[in-house]
Coordinates of C-alpha atoms and ligand atoms in Angstrom, one line a residue:
M17 CA 95.2 68.3 108.2
L18 CA 94.6 72.0 107.1
A19 CA 93.3 72.9 110.3
E20 CA 96.6 71.5 112.0
I21 CA 98.7 73.8 110.1
R22 CA 99.7 76.7 112.5
G23 CA 99.8 79.8 111.5
L24 CA 101.9 80.5 108.5
N25 CA 104.1 83.1 107.9
E26 CA 104.6 86.8 106.8
E27 CA 104.7 88.9 103.8
C28 CA 108.5 90.9 104.0
G29 CA 109.9 93.0 101.2
V30 CA 112.8 92.5 99.3
F31 CA 115.0 95.1 97.4
G32 CA 118.1 94.8 95.2
I33 CA 120.5 97.3 92.8
W34 CA 123.2 96.8 90.9
G35 CA 125.6 99.4 89.2
H36 CA 125.0 102.0 91.5
E37 CA 128.0 103.7 93.6
K38 CA 125.4 104.6 96.3
A39 CA 123.8 101.2 96.5
A40 CA 123.3 101.0 100.0
E41 CA 122.0 104.3 100.4
I42 CA 119.9 103.6 97.7
T43 CA 118.7 99.9 99.4
Y44 CA 118.0 102.3 102.6
Y45 CA 115.7 104.1 100.8
G46 CA 114.1 101.5 99.0
L47 CA 113.3 99.7 102.3
H48 CA 111.8 102.6 103.5
A49 CA 109.0 102.2 100.7
L50 CA 108.5 98.8 101.8
Q51 CA 108.4 99.2 105.5
H52 CA 104.5 98.3 105.6
R53 CA 105.8 94.7 104.6
G54 CA 107.8 93.9 107.5
Q55 CA 108.7 95.6 110.6
E56 CA 110.1 93.4 112.6
G57 CA 114.0 93.6 111.4
A58 CA 115.9 95.3 108.1
G59 CA 118.7 94.8 106.6
V60 CA 121.4 95.0 103.5
V61 CA 124.0 93.4 102.0
T62 CA 126.6 95.1 99.3
T63 CA 129.1 94.0 97.5
D64 CA 132.6 95.9 95.9
G65 CA 133.4 93.2 93.6
N66 CA 135.6 91.6 96.6
T67 CA 133.9 91.3 99.6
L68 CA 130.3 90.9 100.9
K69 CA 129.5 93.6 103.8
L70 CA 126.3 93.2 106.1
H71 CA 124.1 95.1 108.2
K72 CA 121.1 94.1 110.0
K73 CA 119.1 94.4 112.8
Q74 CA 115.9 94.3 114.7
G75 CA 113.3 97.2 114.2
L76 CA 112.0 99.6 111.6
V77 CA 114.1 101.0 108.9
N78 CA 114.9 103.9 110.4
D79 CA 116.2 102.5 113.4
V80 CA 118.2 99.9 111.8
F81 CA 120.2 102.4 110.0
K82 CA 120.2 105.4 112.2
N83 CA 123.8 105.4 112.7
V84 CA 124.8 103.3 109.9
D85 CA 128.1 105.0 108.6
F86 CA 127.3 104.2 105.0
S87 CA 131.3 104.2 104.0
T88 CA 131.6 101.2 105.4
L89 CA 128.8 99.5 103.1
R90 CA 130.8 101.0 100.1
G91 CA 129.9 98.6 97.1
H92 CA 128.3 98.9 93.5
A93 CA 125.6 96.3 94.4
A94 CA 123.5 96.0 97.4
I95 CA 120.4 93.6 98.3
G96 CA 118.2 94.4 101.3
H97 CA 115.2 93.2 103.4
V98 CA 112.5 94.0 105.7
R99 CA 110.8 91.2 107.7
Y100 CA 107.7 90.4 109.1
A101 CA 107.2 88.1 111.6
T102 CA 104.9 86.0 113.7
Q103 CA 105.1 85.5 117.5
G104 CA 107.9 83.4 118.7
E105 CA 110.3 84.3 115.6
R106 CA 111.8 87.3 116.8
S107 CA 115.4 86.3 116.4
I108 CA 118.0 88.5 114.7
D109 CA 119.3 85.3 113.1
N110 CA 116.2 85.1 111.2
V111 CA 116.3 88.8 110.0
Q112 CA 117.7 89.0 106.4
P113 CA 119.4 89.4 104.3
L114 CA 121.4 85.9 105.4
L115 CA 125.0 85.8 104.4
F116 CA 126.9 82.6 104.3
R117 CA 130.5 82.7 104.0
S118 CA 132.1 79.9 102.5
Q119 CA 135.8 79.0 100.7
K120 CA 134.0 78.6 97.5
G121 CA 133.1 82.2 98.2
S122 CA 130.2 84.3 99.8
M123 CA 126.6 84.4 99.1
A124 CA 123.7 86.7 100.5
L125 CA 119.8 86.0 100.5
A126 CA 116.9 87.9 100.7
H127 CA 113.6 85.9 100.6
N128 CA 109.9 86.9 100.4
G129 CA 107.3 84.0 100.5
N130 CA 107.1 80.5 102.0
I131 CA 108.8 77.1 101.0
M132 CA 106.7 74.6 101.8
N133 CA 109.1 71.6 101.4
A134 CA 111.8 73.4 103.8
Y135 CA 110.9 70.8 106.5
S136 CA 111.9 67.6 104.5
L137 CA 114.7 69.5 102.6
R138 CA 116.4 70.8 106.0
G139 CA 116.0 66.6 107.0
E140 CA 117.6 65.9 103.6
L141 CA 120.6 68.4 104.4
E142 CA 121.0 67.4 107.6
S143 CA 121.3 64.1 106.9
A144 CA 124.0 64.9 104.5
G145 CA 126.2 67.0 107.2
S146 CA 125.1 70.6 106.7
I147 CA 124.4 72.5 109.6
L148 CA 121.7 75.2 109.6
Q149 CA 122.2 78.5 111.3
T150 CA 118.5 79.8 111.7
S151 CA 115.1 78.5 111.8
S152 CA 114.8 80.3 108.2
D153 CA 113.5 78.3 105.3
T154 CA 115.5 80.7 103.4
E155 CA 118.6 79.0 104.4
V156 CA 117.7 75.7 102.6
L157 CA 118.2 77.6 99.5
A158 CA 122.2 78.4 100.1
H159 CA 122.5 74.7 101.4
L160 CA 121.6 73.1 98.5
I161 CA 123.6 75.5 96.2
K162 CA 126.7 75.1 98.2
R163 CA 126.4 71.4 98.4
S164 CA 125.8 71.1 94.4
E165 CA 128.7 69.6 92.7
K166 CA 128.2 71.9 89.9
N167 CA 131.2 74.8 89.5
N168 CA 128.7 76.9 88.0
I169 CA 126.6 78.9 90.3
E170 CA 123.7 79.5 88.0
V171 CA 123.3 75.8 87.4
A172 CA 123.6 75.0 90.7
L173 CA 121.0 77.9 91.6
K174 CA 118.8 76.3 89.1
D175 CA 118.9 73.0 90.2
A176 CA 118.2 74.0 93.9
L177 CA 115.3 76.2 92.7
K178 CA 113.7 73.5 90.8
R179 CA 113.7 71.4 94.1
L180 CA 111.7 74.0 96.2
V181 CA 107.9 73.7 96.3
G182 CA 106.0 76.9 97.4
A183 CA 106.0 80.5 96.8
Y184 CA 109.4 82.7 96.5
A185 CA 110.9 86.0 95.3
F186 CA 114.6 85.8 95.8
I187 CA 117.4 88.1 95.6
L188 CA 120.8 86.5 95.9
L189 CA 123.8 88.5 95.8
D190 CA 127.8 87.1 95.5
E191 CA 130.9 88.9 95.1
H192 CA 130.2 89.1 91.5
K193 CA 126.5 88.6 90.6
M194 CA 123.0 89.3 91.7
Y195 CA 120.7 86.6 91.3
V196 CA 116.6 87.1 90.9
A197 CA 114.1 84.2 90.7
L198 CA 110.4 84.1 91.4
D199 CA 108.5 80.6 92.1
P200 CA 106.7 78.9 89.0
R201 CA 103.3 80.5 90.0
G202 CA 104.3 84.0 91.0
L203 CA 102.8 83.8 93.7
R204 CA 104.5 87.0 95.3
P205 CA 105.3 90.2 93.6
L206 CA 108.6 90.9 91.7
S207 CA 109.7 94.0 89.4
I208 CA 112.5 95.1 87.6
G209 CA 113.3 98.7 86.8
R210 CA 116.3 101.1 85.9
L211 CA 118.1 103.8 87.6
G212 CA 120.4 105.3 84.9
S213 CA 122.2 102.6 84.0
A214 CA 121.7 100.7 86.9
Y215 CA 119.3 97.9 87.9
V216 CA 116.7 97.8 90.3
V217 CA 114.8 94.8 91.9
A218 CA 111.8 95.3 94.4
S219 CA 108.9 93.6 96.1
E220 CA 106.4 96.5 94.8
T221 CA 106.8 99.0 92.4
C222 CA 106.4 101.8 95.1
A223 CA 110.3 101.3 95.8
F224 CA 111.3 102.8 92.4
D225 CA 109.0 106.0 92.7
I226 CA 110.9 106.6 96.2
I227 CA 114.3 106.4 94.1
G228 CA 113.3 107.8 90.9
A229 CA 113.8 104.6 89.2
T230 CA 111.7 103.7 86.2
Y231 CA 109.7 100.7 85.8
E232 CA 110.9 98.1 83.3
R233 CA 108.8 94.8 83.6
E234 CA 107.6 91.9 85.8
V235 CA 110.2 88.7 87.0
Y236 CA 108.1 86.1 85.4
P237 CA 106.9 82.7 86.9
G238 CA 110.3 80.3 86.9
E239 CA 112.2 82.6 85.8
L240 CA 116.2 83.1 87.0
I241 CA 117.5 86.4 85.9
T242 CA 121.6 87.2 86.6
I243 CA 122.9 90.8 86.9
S244 CA 126.4 91.3 86.4
E245 CA 129.2 93.7 84.6
Q246 CA 128.3 91.9 81.5
G247 CA 124.3 93.3 82.1
M248 CA 121.1 91.3 82.5
D249 CA 120.7 87.9 81.3
T250 CA 117.5 85.6 81.9
T251 CA 116.8 81.7 81.7
R252 CA 114.1 79.8 83.1
F253 CA 114.2 77.1 85.8
A254 CA 110.6 76.0 85.5
E255 CA 108.0 76.2 82.6
L256 CA 106.0 79.1 82.3
E257 CA 102.5 78.8 83.8
Q258 CA 99.4 80.6 84.4
R259 CA 100.5 83.2 87.0
N260 CA 98.7 83.3 90.5
L261 CA 99.5 86.4 91.8
C262 CA 98.4 86.6 95.7
A263 CA 94.7 88.5 95.6
M264 CA 95.9 89.5 99.4
E265 CA 98.7 91.6 97.8
Y266 CA 95.7 93.7 96.0
V267 CA 93.5 93.9 99.0
Y268 CA 95.6 94.6 101.8
F269 CA 99.5 93.9 101.7
S270 CA 100.9 96.2 99.1
R271 CA 100.8 100.1 99.2
P272 CA 98.1 101.9 96.9
D273 CA 100.5 103.5 94.8
S274 CA 102.2 100.4 93.6
D275 CA 101.8 98.4 90.3
L276 CA 101.3 94.8 91.0
N277 CA 101.7 92.5 87.5
H278 CA 100.6 95.6 85.4
V279 CA 97.2 96.8 87.8
N280 CA 97.6 99.6 90.1
V281 CA 96.9 98.5 93.6
H282 CA 94.6 101.4 94.7
A283 CA 92.4 101.3 90.9
S284 CA 91.9 97.5 91.8
R285 CA 90.7 98.1 95.3
K286 CA 88.3 100.7 94.0
K287 CA 86.8 98.4 91.8
M288 CA 86.3 95.9 94.5
G289 CA 84.5 98.4 96.4
I290 CA 82.3 99.1 93.0
E291 CA 81.9 95.5 92.4
L292 CA 80.3 95.2 96.6
A293 CA 78.2 98.5 96.1
K294 CA 76.6 96.3 93.3
E295 CA 76.6 92.9 94.9
A296 CA 75.5 94.1 98.4
P297 CA 73.8 97.4 98.5
V298 CA 72.2 98.5 101.5
N299 CA 70.5 101.9 102.2
A300 CA 72.6 104.1 104.6
D301 CA 73.2 107.8 105.0
I302 CA 77.2 107.4 104.6
V303 CA 79.8 105.3 103.3
T304 CA 82.9 105.1 105.5
G305 CA 86.6 103.1 105.2
V306 CA 88.9 101.6 107.6
P307 CA 92.3 103.3 107.4
D308 CA 94.3 103.1 105.4
S309 CA 93.7 100.0 103.3
S310 CA 90.0 100.2 102.8
I311 CA 89.7 103.9 101.7
S312 CA 90.2 103.3 97.8
A313 CA 87.4 100.4 98.2
A314 CA 85.2 102.7 100.5
I315 CA 85.7 105.5 97.6
G316 CA 84.6 102.9 95.2
Y317 CA 81.5 101.5 97.0
A318 CA 80.7 104.9 97.8
E319 CA 80.6 106.2 94.0
Q320 CA 78.8 103.1 92.5
S321 CA 75.9 103.4 95.7
G322 CA 75.8 107.4 95.4
I323 CA 75.8 107.2 99.0
P324 CA 78.3 110.2 100.4
Y325 CA 82.0 109.2 101.4
E326 CA 83.1 110.0 104.7
I327 CA 86.0 110.2 107.1
G328 CA 84.5 108.6 109.9
L329 CA 87.3 106.9 111.4
I330 CA 90.7 108.4 111.9
K331 CA 94.2 106.8 112.3
N332 CA 96.5 107.3 114.8
R333 CA 99.8 107.4 112.7
Y334 CA 102.2 106.6 115.1
T335 CA 101.1 102.9 115.9
G336 CA 102.1 99.7 114.1
R337 CA 100.0 97.3 112.3
T338 CA 97.4 95.3 114.5
F339 CA 99.0 92.1 113.6
I340 CA 102.4 92.8 115.2
Q341 CA 101.0 92.7 118.7
P342 CA 101.6 88.9 119.9
S343 CA 98.9 88.2 122.0
Q344 CA 95.1 88.4 121.1
E345 CA 94.8 90.8 124.1
L346 CA 97.7 93.2 123.0
R347 CA 96.1 92.7 119.2
E348 CA 92.9 93.9 120.7
Q349 CA 94.4 96.8 123.0
G350 CA 96.3 97.7 119.4
V351 CA 93.0 98.2 117.4
K352 CA 92.1 100.5 120.0
M353 CA 95.1 102.4 120.0
K354 CA 94.9 102.9 116.4
L355 CA 91.8 104.0 115.3
S356 CA 89.5 106.6 116.4
P357 CA 86.0 107.5 115.2
V358 CA 84.7 110.7 114.4
R359 CA 81.5 111.5 116.1
G360 CA 80.2 114.5 114.9
I361 CA 80.0 112.6 111.4
V362 CA 78.4 109.1 112.6
E363 CA 76.3 110.4 115.4
G364 CA 72.7 109.4 114.2
K365 CA 73.9 107.8 111.2
R366 CA 73.5 105.0 109.3
V367 CA 76.8 103.7 108.7
I368 CA 78.5 101.3 105.8
M369 CA 81.9 100.6 107.1
I370 CA 84.0 98.9 104.5
D371 CA 87.1 96.9 105.4
D372 CA 89.4 95.2 103.2
S373 CA 89.3 92.0 105.1
I374 CA 88.4 89.8 107.8
V375 CA 90.6 87.8 109.5
R376 CA 89.9 86.9 113.2
G377 CA 87.3 89.5 113.4
T378 CA 89.0 91.6 115.9
T379 CA 89.2 94.6 114.1
S380 CA 85.8 94.4 112.8
R381 CA 84.2 94.0 116.6
R382 CA 86.2 96.8 117.8
I383 CA 85.3 99.4 115.1
V384 CA 81.4 98.4 115.1
R385 CA 81.4 98.8 118.6
M386 CA 83.5 102.2 118.6
L387 CA 81.1 103.3 115.7
K388 CA 78.3 102.8 117.9
D389 CA 79.5 103.9 120.7
A390 CA 80.4 107.4 119.0
G391 CA 76.4 107.3 118.2
A392 CA 76.7 105.4 114.7
K393 CA 72.1 104.5 114.6
E394 CA 73.1 101.2 112.4
V395 CA 76.5 99.6 111.2
H396 CA 76.5 97.7 107.7
V397 CA 79.8 95.9 107.7
R398 CA 80.9 95.6 103.7
I399 CA 84.1 93.4 103.1
A400 CA 85.9 94.3 99.8
S401 CA 87.2 90.6 99.4
P402 CA 85.3 87.0 100.2
A403 CA 85.5 85.2 103.0
I404 CA 88.9 83.9 104.4
Q405 CA 88.0 80.4 105.5
N406 CA 91.6 78.6 104.4
P407 CA 95.1 79.1 105.8
C408 CA 97.8 80.4 103.7
F409 CA 101.0 78.2 102.8
Y410 CA 102.6 80.7 100.6
G411 CA 104.0 83.6 102.9
I412 CA 101.2 85.3 104.3
D413 CA 100.1 85.3 108.0
M414 CA 97.2 84.2 107.8
S415 CA 96.6 82.1 111.1
T416 CA 95.3 78.5 111.9
K417 CA 91.8 77.6 110.3
Q418 CA 90.7 77.4 113.9
E419 CA 91.2 81.4 114.3
L420 CA 89.8 82.1 110.9
I421 CA 86.2 83.8 112.0
A422 CA 84.9 82.5 108.5
A423 CA 86.2 79.0 108.7
N424 CA 84.0 78.3 111.9
H425 CA 81.0 80.9 111.5
S426 CA 78.4 81.4 108.8
I427 CA 77.6 84.8 107.5
D428 CA 74.5 85.4 109.9
E429 CA 76.9 84.1 113.2
I430 CA 79.9 86.9 112.2
C431 CA 77.2 89.3 111.8
A432 CA 76.2 88.8 115.5
L433 CA 79.7 88.6 116.8
V434 CA 80.8 91.6 115.4
G435 CA 77.9 93.6 116.9
A436 CA 77.1 94.6 113.0
D437 CA 73.4 95.4 111.1
S438 CA 74.1 93.3 108.3
V439 CA 77.7 92.1 107.2
A440 CA 78.2 91.1 103.3
Y441 CA 81.4 90.1 101.8
L442 CA 82.6 90.5 98.0
S443 CA 82.4 87.4 95.9
A444 CA 85.5 85.8 94.4
S445 CA 84.4 86.6 90.6
G446 CA 84.0 90.0 92.0
L447 CA 87.3 90.2 93.5
E448 CA 88.6 88.6 90.3
H449 CA 87.0 90.8 88.3
A450 CA 88.5 94.0 90.3
I451 CA 92.1 92.7 89.9
V452 CA 92.7 90.9 86.1
K453 CA 92.6 93.4 83.3
E454 CA 93.4 91.0 80.3
E455 CA 93.9 87.0 80.8
S456 CA 96.6 87.5 78.0
M457 CA 98.7 89.2 80.3
N458 CA 98.9 86.0 82.4
Q459 CA 97.1 88.3 85.3
G460 CA 95.7 85.1 87.2
V461 CA 95.5 85.6 90.9
C462 CA 95.8 82.8 93.7
M463 CA 92.7 83.5 96.0
A464 CA 92.8 80.2 97.6
C465 CA 92.6 81.2 101.5
M466 CA 88.9 82.3 100.4
T467 CA 88.0 79.9 97.5
G468 CA 89.9 76.7 99.0
K469 CA 91.9 76.2 95.5
Y470 CA 95.6 76.1 96.2
P471 CA 97.9 76.6 93.0
V472 CA 100.2 74.3 94.6
T473 CA 99.0 70.8 95.2
E474 CA 97.4 69.2 97.9
K475 CA 100.3 67.3 98.5
D476 CA 102.4 69.5 98.9
Q477 CA 100.7 71.4 101.7
T478 CA 101.5 68.3 103.7
E479 CA 105.2 69.2 103.6
I480 CA 104.7 72.7 105.2
A481 CA 107.0 73.2 108.5
Y482 CA 109.7 75.6 108.7
T483 CA 108.0 78.9 107.7
R484 CA 110.0 82.5 107.7
C485 CA 110.1 84.7 104.8
Ligands
AMP503 P1 91.0 90.7 112.4 O1 90.9 91.7 113.2 O2 92.1 89.5 112.2 O3 90.0 90.4 111.2 O4 92.1 91.3 111.3 C1 91.4 92.1 110.0 C2 92.6 93.3 109.6 O5 93.6 93.0 109.3 C3 91.7 93.6 108.1 O6 91.1 94.7 108.2 C4 93.1 93.9 107.5 O7 93.4 95.3 107.2 C5 94.6 93.0 108.4 N1 94.8 92.3 107.5 C6 94.2 91.1 107.0 N2 95.2 89.9 106.4 C7 96.3 90.3 107.3 C8 97.6 89.4 107.6 N3 97.4 88.6 107.0 N4 98.4 90.1 108.4 C9 98.3 91.2 109.1 N5 97.0 91.7 108.8 C10 96.0 91.6 107.7
SF4_504 FE1 97.4 85.4 98.9 FE2 95.7 83.8 100.4 FE3 96.8 82.8 98.0 FE4 98.4 83.0 100.4 S1 96.3 82.0 100.2 S2 99.2 83.5 98.8 S3 97.0 85.5 101.5 S4 95.2 84.7 98.3

């Protein structure tokens, strides 16, 4: 069953602000800080207490907001979204926030994650007469709320959230209130901060830093927060469970300056490198990291091993992330455009090349070849996370099982395929040790793509179908 499931989905970033006269502008800055989470499209919805106003477009945040007259988006509250999409899903309809207008009132939604039972819920909603406008699983939540018999939106929202299976960080906005919800296992990151008297919510705390907001706390798994003129109110729609925040957020997705669930991303990556050096030492002349996401782990590896850290690879800042390229051929081209070796540093050297993860193996193969072409005597690949052998069902584009190199090959085969002199991965316990500071703080992590232990049950996995942010 797992092998049949199509490469699902996307990380995305969400942002919200309540109680600020420049809500739309601040959302623009917040989305800027979250740009690494999605480059396909971005948008904002504001409320002035009477009307919701939307602006969204495909493209990078700067382009999306280039000619926007922010006075047309006036309001004291806003939500925003940056979208990451896999191939074949590039449509303005799926760019968020999604805005629904009805006689009962309007509602906008921004979502990061993946609702695993969206397919069966869509079937149920369509049978009951709902007409869904997008192929996005996010829309399901809006329809569940709208179809509710309950007049109280919070009650309707809680009922709807209880029906969802999967990973989700939601921010909803109607004319009068903002609602924030995190799935019962807290798979996706979501934090709350303050900007003066205003409340801010974001996928990553780096969005708080850019706007000068202070971090307040995490949104708890299974929590529904309502923010309005009356202030912030909190309730639960699910029992508090062990948190299972996505380990790949620490390994690759999040920005190093973000703190996720009280753990700084750079610090955790550095520890991954330290653990990796303990677990998989090798004689070499220099340690180098694949920019940007592997630099912290490379620093940790060098520190622990005593082998000097060097900049052996340079990143061209003006190309997008490799995965954005839709085909394998273009992806490979993308890697070439993105990185260059520093010949003067690697020539004649035994190089330890640290990368954060291997998914298909394209990146490692290209980089090993690049380093060898530049004269490296040996290239030892050290990966700062365990082998990815299982697809992700929780909102991360992790491809099919067939495409995951480690699902189909032994370490020796991977070593031969990427052309390295040796390959080693960090163990699952090493990764956990690098992330979890204190069990008492509910800092459990999901490592299902590496360990196969999915925090949402096997039965739920069979429900997967429609998968968008
Ligand atoms: P690959 O060439 O498929 O092995 O890609 C691996 C590289 O892509 C890693 O070095 C990461 O930096 C990055 N990466 C890992 N997971 C993902 C993902 N789900 N989406 C996009 N990029 C990823
Ligand atoms: Fe993250 Fe992997 Fe878990 Fe998906 S399966 S949420 S990528 S750790």
